Amino acid sequence: MTIIVYDLEMTVRRKKGQIAEIIEIGAAKVGLVGETPQIIDTFQSFVRPVVVTQLTEDTTSFTGITQEDVNTAGTLAQVIREYTEWMGDEEYFLCAWGPDDQRQLVQECRQHQISTDWIVNHNNLQKMLSKIYKLEKHQQMGLKPALEMLEIPFSGSHHRAMDDAINTAQILVKLFDQFQFRRNKLSDEPKFESEVVYKTDHFENLPFAGLANLFPDQQK
């Protein structure tokens, strides 16, 4: 079993009508080495925004990501191609901290006509931790407080996708035996099936045989 723990960084929205675009994807691949869960590989890539190409000072201040970082990066379609190839063709579970990254990922993929067939077996680690520790349903623990509660040192910089993905993966590794990962697909979740593309306010396992068809515009 392979588990992909990912994190996204987006452009910062300060005013009504502004949109958020993914500008970085970071991920940690967790697998069993013998019987011990470990981080066995990582992935990181900046993403070039295409709707609003210029980063604001707020975005750079919040994330540390500069205009130069994204200027030379691939588009979301190009980066997702690299990302899914890195994930591999074995069965996998996708995990993120909280619901926001999944929502943003699905929304942008649909907006840019990128297949979402690969977004399967998605699990919210924040929700899973809350269940284990019997937190109130409305209480959503942040990543840093969760690390502190579990006595896991935070490493790297907050609000950077690679660092946040690795720190989240450390929580997964520590609670691996207590987590119960579920298989699912986007069509199981009405909130995603009913979303309208361009709105501003995830198919079967092992979908990689169809990877070549995910980006038909790049095969011309």
mmCIF file of C-alpha atoms in Angstrom:
data_model
loop_
_atom_site.group_PDB
_atom_site.id
_atom_site.type_symbol
_atom_site.label_atom_id
_atom_site.label_comp_id
_atom_site.label_asym_id
_atom_site.label_seq_id
_atom_site.Cartn_x
_atom_site.Cartn_y
_atom_site.Cartn_z
ATOM 1 C CA MET A 1 0.000 0.000 0.000
ATOM 2 C CA THR A 2 1.287 3.424 -0.984
ATOM 3 C CA ILE A 3 0.113 6.604 0.707
ATOM 4 C CA ILE A 4 0.670 9.995 -0.897
ATOM 5 C CA VAL A 5 0.532 12.909 1.556
ATOM 6 C CA TYR A 6 0.320 16.158 -0.354
ATOM 7 C CA ASP A 7 0.027 19.866 0.295
ATOM 8 C CA LEU A 8 -0.760 22.812 -1.952
ATOM 9 C CA GLU A 9 0.188 26.455 -1.761
ATOM 10 C CA MET A 10 -2.106 28.940 -3.433
ATOM 11 C CA THR A 11 -2.073 32.617 -4.241
ATOM 12 C CA VAL A 12 -3.481 34.736 -1.428
ATOM 13 C CA ARG A 13 -6.933 36.270 -1.809
ATOM 14 C CA ARG A 14 -7.502 39.522 0.049
ATOM 15 C CA LYS A 15 -10.333 41.135 -1.902
ATOM 16 C CA LYS A 16 -13.731 39.963 -3.059
ATOM 17 C CA GLY A 17 -13.578 38.605 -6.571
ATOM 18 C CA GLN A 18 -9.935 37.545 -6.407
ATOM 19 C CA ILE A 19 -9.261 33.907 -7.200
ATOM 20 C CA ALA A 20 -6.772 31.508 -5.666
ATOM 21 C CA GLU A 21 -4.479 29.523 -7.967
ATOM 22 C CA ILE A 22 -2.168 26.646 -7.060
ATOM 23 C CA ILE A 23 1.459 27.780 -7.195
ATOM 24 C CA GLU A 24 3.207 24.843 -5.493
ATOM 25 C CA ILE A 25 2.611 21.115 -5.009
ATOM 26 C CA GLY A 26 4.579 19.159 -2.435
ATOM 27 C CA ALA A 27 4.122 15.497 -1.514
ATOM 28 C CA ALA A 28 5.639 12.736 0.582
ATOM 29 C CA LYS A 29 5.252 9.071 -0.358
ATOM 30 C CA VAL A 30 4.797 6.795 2.672
ATOM 31 C CA GLY A 31 5.304 3.067 2.381
ATOM 32 C CA LEU A 32 6.107 0.091 4.551
ATOM 33 C CA VAL A 33 9.765 -0.788 4.936
ATOM 34 C CA GLY A 34 9.455 -4.237 6.404
ATOM 35 C CA GLU A 35 6.540 -3.572 8.743
ATOM 36 C CA THR A 36 7.522 0.007 9.557
ATOM 37 C CA PRO A 37 5.853 2.978 7.812
ATOM 38 C CA GLN A 38 8.399 5.467 6.503
ATOM 39 C CA ILE A 39 8.686 8.391 4.112
ATOM 40 C CA ILE A 40 10.325 6.788 1.096
ATOM 41 C CA ASP A 41 10.248 9.586 -1.486
ATOM 42 C CA THR A 42 9.227 13.208 -1.997
ATOM 43 C CA PHE A 43 7.949 15.448 -4.782
ATOM 44 C CA GLN A 44 8.003 19.223 -5.166
ATOM 45 C CA SER A 45 7.189 21.559 -7.994
ATOM 46 C CA PHE A 46 6.173 25.166 -8.394
ATOM 47 C CA VAL A 47 3.188 25.845 -10.663
ATOM 48 C CA ARG A 48 2.880 28.789 -13.020
ATOM 49 C CA PRO A 49 -0.455 30.592 -12.535
ATOM 50 C CA VAL A 50 -2.273 31.357 -15.781
ATOM 51 C CA VAL A 51 -5.328 33.378 -14.764
ATOM 52 C CA VAL A 52 -3.483 36.021 -12.744
ATOM 53 C CA THR A 53 0.144 35.584 -13.716
ATOM 54 C CA GLN A 54 1.655 38.168 -11.357
ATOM 55 C CA LEU A 55 2.040 37.196 -7.699
ATOM 56 C CA THR A 56 1.000 39.778 -5.146
ATOM 57 C CA GLU A 57 3.197 40.958 -2.297
ATOM 58 C CA ASP A 58 0.768 39.245 0.084
ATOM 59 C CA THR A 59 1.331 35.896 -1.624
ATOM 60 C CA THR A 60 5.118 36.185 -1.558
ATOM 61 C CA SER A 61 5.094 37.375 2.050
ATOM 62 C CA PHE A 62 2.800 34.536 3.157
ATOM 63 C CA THR A 63 4.434 31.664 1.259
ATOM 64 C CA GLY A 64 7.946 32.864 0.463
ATOM 65 C CA ILE A 65 7.313 31.906 -3.177
ATOM 66 C CA THR A 66 8.634 34.511 -5.609
ATOM 67 C CA GLN A 67 7.662 35.547 -9.114
ATOM 68 C CA GLU A 68 10.909 34.041 -10.395
ATOM 69 C CA ASP A 69 9.950 30.678 -8.847
ATOM 70 C CA VAL A 70 6.705 30.453 -10.803
ATOM 71 C CA ASN A 71 7.871 32.111 -14.023
ATOM 72 C CA THR A 72 10.016 29.102 -14.904
ATOM 73 C CA ALA A 73 7.532 26.490 -13.635
ATOM 74 C CA GLY A 74 5.160 24.382 -15.679
ATOM 75 C CA THR A 75 1.418 24.926 -15.867
ATOM 76 C CA LEU A 76 -0.873 22.919 -13.606
ATOM 77 C CA ALA A 77 -1.503 20.364 -16.373
ATOM 78 C CA GLN A 78 2.238 19.862 -16.895
ATOM 79 C CA VAL A 79 2.978 19.566 -13.170
ATOM 80 C CA ILE A 80 0.123 17.132 -12.555
ATOM 81 C CA ARG A 81 1.463 14.937 -15.357
ATOM 82 C CA GLU A 82 4.838 14.815 -13.558
ATOM 83 C CA TYR A 83 3.136 14.346 -10.189
ATOM 84 C CA THR A 84 0.978 11.393 -11.235
ATOM 85 C CA GLU A 85 3.941 9.730 -12.951
ATOM 86 C CA TRP A 86 5.894 10.120 -9.696
ATOM 87 C CA MET A 87 3.012 8.605 -7.701
ATOM 88 C CA GLY A 88 3.408 5.339 -9.599
ATOM 89 C CA ASP A 89 0.963 2.733 -10.864
ATOM 90 C CA GLU A 90 0.305 0.778 -7.674
ATOM 91 C CA GLU A 91 -2.858 1.308 -5.633
ATOM 92 C CA TYR A 92 -2.528 4.452 -3.543
ATOM 93 C CA PHE A 93 -4.320 6.588 -0.997
ATOM 94 C CA LEU A 94 -4.217 10.380 -1.292
ATOM 95 C CA CYS A 95 -4.058 12.252 2.008
ATOM 96 C CA ALA A 96 -4.163 15.927 2.907
ATOM 97 C CA TRP A 97 -4.564 17.972 6.079
ATOM 98 C CA GLY A 98 -8.114 19.308 6.073
ATOM 99 C CA PRO A 99 -10.580 19.565 3.165
ATOM 100 C CA ASP A 100 -9.322 22.708 1.442
ATOM 101 C CA ASP A 101 -6.553 21.238 -0.719
ATOM 102 C CA GLN A 102 -8.800 18.569 -2.224
ATOM 103 C CA ARG A 103 -11.454 21.165 -3.006
ATOM 104 C CA GLN A 104 -8.936 23.496 -4.650
ATOM 105 C CA LEU A 105 -7.318 20.667 -6.622
ATOM 106 C CA VAL A 106 -10.616 19.413 -8.019
ATOM 107 C CA GLN A 107 -11.828 22.911 -8.825
ATOM 108 C CA GLU A 108 -8.707 23.900 -10.755
ATOM 109 C CA CYS A 109 -8.448 20.596 -12.605
ATOM 110 C CA ARG A 110 -12.016 21.007 -13.808
ATOM 111 C CA GLN A 111 -11.474 24.650 -14.660
ATOM 112 C CA HIS A 112 -8.494 23.774 -16.868
ATOM 113 C CA GLN A 113 -10.100 20.588 -18.246
ATOM 114 C CA ILE A 114 -7.584 18.270 -16.577
ATOM 115 C CA SER A 115 -8.923 14.816 -15.765
ATOM 116 C CA THR A 116 -9.743 14.173 -12.100
ATOM 117 C CA ASP A 117 -9.898 10.379 -12.559
ATOM 118 C CA TRP A 118 -6.674 10.004 -10.590
ATOM 119 C CA ILE A 119 -8.087 11.756 -7.487
ATOM 120 C CA VAL A 120 -9.249 8.593 -5.746
ATOM 121 C CA ASN A 121 -9.058 7.123 -2.239
ATOM 122 C CA HIS A 122 -8.792 10.607 -0.733
ATOM 123 C CA ASN A 123 -8.509 10.839 3.059
ATOM 124 C CA ASN A 124 -8.578 13.886 5.349
ATOM 125 C CA LEU A 125 -5.907 13.304 8.005
ATOM 126 C CA GLN A 126 -7.134 16.215 10.101
ATOM 127 C CA LYS A 127 -10.576 14.630 10.351
ATOM 128 C CA MET A 128 -9.063 11.213 11.088
ATOM 129 C CA LEU A 129 -6.963 12.638 13.925
ATOM 130 C CA SER A 130 -10.008 14.429 15.360
ATOM 131 C CA LYS A 131 -11.867 11.107 15.400
ATOM 132 C CA ILE A 132 -9.047 9.308 17.202
ATOM 133 C CA TYR A 133 -8.801 11.985 19.895
ATOM 134 C CA LYS A 134 -12.582 12.505 20.035
ATOM 135 C CA LEU A 135 -12.432 16.220 19.280
ATOM 136 C CA GLU A 136 -15.645 18.129 18.702
ATOM 137 C CA LYS A 137 -16.860 18.043 15.091
ATOM 138 C CA HIS A 138 -16.469 21.793 14.722
ATOM 139 C CA GLN A 139 -12.932 21.740 16.169
ATOM 140 C CA GLN A 140 -10.424 21.595 13.337
ATOM 141 C CA MET A 141 -6.900 21.319 14.686
ATOM 142 C CA GLY A 142 -4.161 23.075 12.742
ATOM 143 C CA LEU A 143 -1.072 21.254 11.589
ATOM 144 C CA LYS A 144 1.299 22.915 14.064
ATOM 145 C CA PRO A 145 -0.900 22.270 17.136
ATOM 146 C CA ALA A 146 -1.288 18.654 16.032
ATOM 147 C CA LEU A 147 2.477 18.247 15.756
ATOM 148 C CA GLU A 148 2.925 19.804 19.186
ATOM 149 C CA MET A 149 0.273 17.527 20.712
ATOM 150 C CA LEU A 150 2.049 14.483 19.272
ATOM 151 C CA GLU A 151 5.486 15.857 20.278
ATOM 152 C CA ILE A 152 6.722 15.854 16.698
ATOM 153 C CA PRO A 153 9.189 18.696 15.958
ATOM 154 C CA PHE A 154 8.103 20.962 13.098
ATOM 155 C CA SER A 155 10.733 21.055 10.374
ATOM 156 C CA GLY A 156 11.168 23.516 7.525
ATOM 157 C CA SER A 157 9.001 26.535 6.795
ATOM 158 C CA HIS A 158 5.273 26.806 7.372
ATOM 159 C CA HIS A 159 3.179 27.523 4.253
ATOM 160 C CA ARG A 160 5.609 25.757 1.941
ATOM 161 C CA ALA A 161 4.090 22.730 0.275
ATOM 162 C CA MET A 162 7.027 20.348 0.571
ATOM 163 C CA ASP A 163 7.654 21.108 4.248
ATOM 164 C CA ASP A 164 3.980 20.937 5.196
ATOM 165 C CA ALA A 165 3.580 17.644 3.322
ATOM 166 C CA ILE A 166 6.548 16.115 5.157
ATOM 167 C CA ASN A 167 5.314 17.329 8.539
ATOM 168 C CA THR A 168 1.843 15.967 7.806
ATOM 169 C CA ALA A 169 3.396 12.655 6.755
ATOM 170 C CA GLN A 170 5.197 12.496 10.107
ATOM 171 C CA ILE A 171 1.792 12.561 11.804
ATOM 172 C CA LEU A 172 0.602 9.755 9.552
ATOM 173 C CA VAL A 173 3.676 7.668 10.327
ATOM 174 C CA LYS A 174 3.202 8.128 14.076
ATOM 175 C CA LEU A 175 -0.524 7.284 14.023
ATOM 176 C CA PHE A 176 -0.344 4.793 11.150
ATOM 177 C CA ASP A 177 -1.722 1.860 13.144
ATOM 178 C CA GLN A 178 -4.683 3.932 14.358
ATOM 179 C CA PHE A 179 -5.697 5.446 11.029
ATOM 180 C CA GLN A 180 -8.256 3.660 8.885
ATOM 181 C CA PHE A 181 -7.906 4.638 5.233
ATOM 182 C CA ARG A 182 -10.989 4.493 3.044
ATOM 183 C CA ARG A 183 -11.346 3.830 -0.649
ATOM 184 C CA ASN A 184 -13.531 6.282 -2.546
ATOM 185 C CA LYS A 185 -14.002 8.211 -5.766
ATOM 186 C CA LEU A 186 -15.178 11.719 -6.466
ATOM 187 C CA SER A 187 -18.606 10.594 -7.607
ATOM 188 C CA ASP A 188 -19.189 9.279 -4.063
ATOM 189 C CA GLU A 189 -19.174 12.845 -2.793
ATOM 190 C CA PRO A 190 -22.092 14.990 -4.013
ATOM 191 C CA LYS A 191 -20.351 18.213 -2.988
ATOM 192 C CA PHE A 192 -17.807 17.644 -5.771
ATOM 193 C CA GLU A 193 -20.227 16.297 -8.349
ATOM 194 C CA SER A 194 -22.437 19.365 -8.005
ATOM 195 C CA GLU A 195 -19.686 21.984 -8.160
ATOM 196 C CA VAL A 196 -19.833 24.331 -11.122
ATOM 197 C CA VAL A 197 -16.618 24.879 -13.057
ATOM 198 C CA TYR A 198 -15.202 28.388 -12.545
ATOM 199 C CA LYS A 199 -17.012 28.752 -9.212
ATOM 200 C CA THR A 200 -15.022 31.206 -7.045
ATOM 201 C CA ASP A 201 -16.329 30.782 -3.284
ATOM 202 C CA HIS A 202 -13.238 13.214 -6.901
ATOM 203 C CA PHE A 203 -13.528 5.732 -10.885
ATOM 204 C CA GLU A 204 -11.793 2.799 -10.195
ATOM 205 C CA ASN A 205 -8.421 2.128 -8.571
ATOM 206 C CA LEU A 206 -5.293 2.002 -10.677
ATOM 207 C CA PRO A 207 -6.320 4.654 -13.212
ATOM 208 C CA PHE A 208 -2.853 5.137 -14.647
ATOM 209 C CA ALA A 209 -3.442 3.042 -17.736
ATOM 210 C CA GLY A 210 -5.329 6.081 -19.001
ATOM 211 C CA LEU A 211 -2.682 8.656 -18.166
ATOM 212 C CA ALA A 212 -1.867 9.205 -21.814
ATOM 213 C CA ASN A 213 -5.407 10.440 -22.337
ATOM 214 C CA LEU A 214 -5.418 12.934 -19.484
ATOM 215 C CA PHE A 215 -3.741 15.684 -21.453
ATOM 216 C CA PRO A 216 -4.823 15.359 -25.096
ATOM 217 C CA ASP A 217 -3.818 18.940 -25.858
ATOM 218 C CA GLN A 218 -0.193 18.089 -25.209
ATOM 219 C CA GLN A 219 -0.139 15.189 -27.653
ATOM 220 C CA LYS A 220 -0.685 17.312 -30.734
#
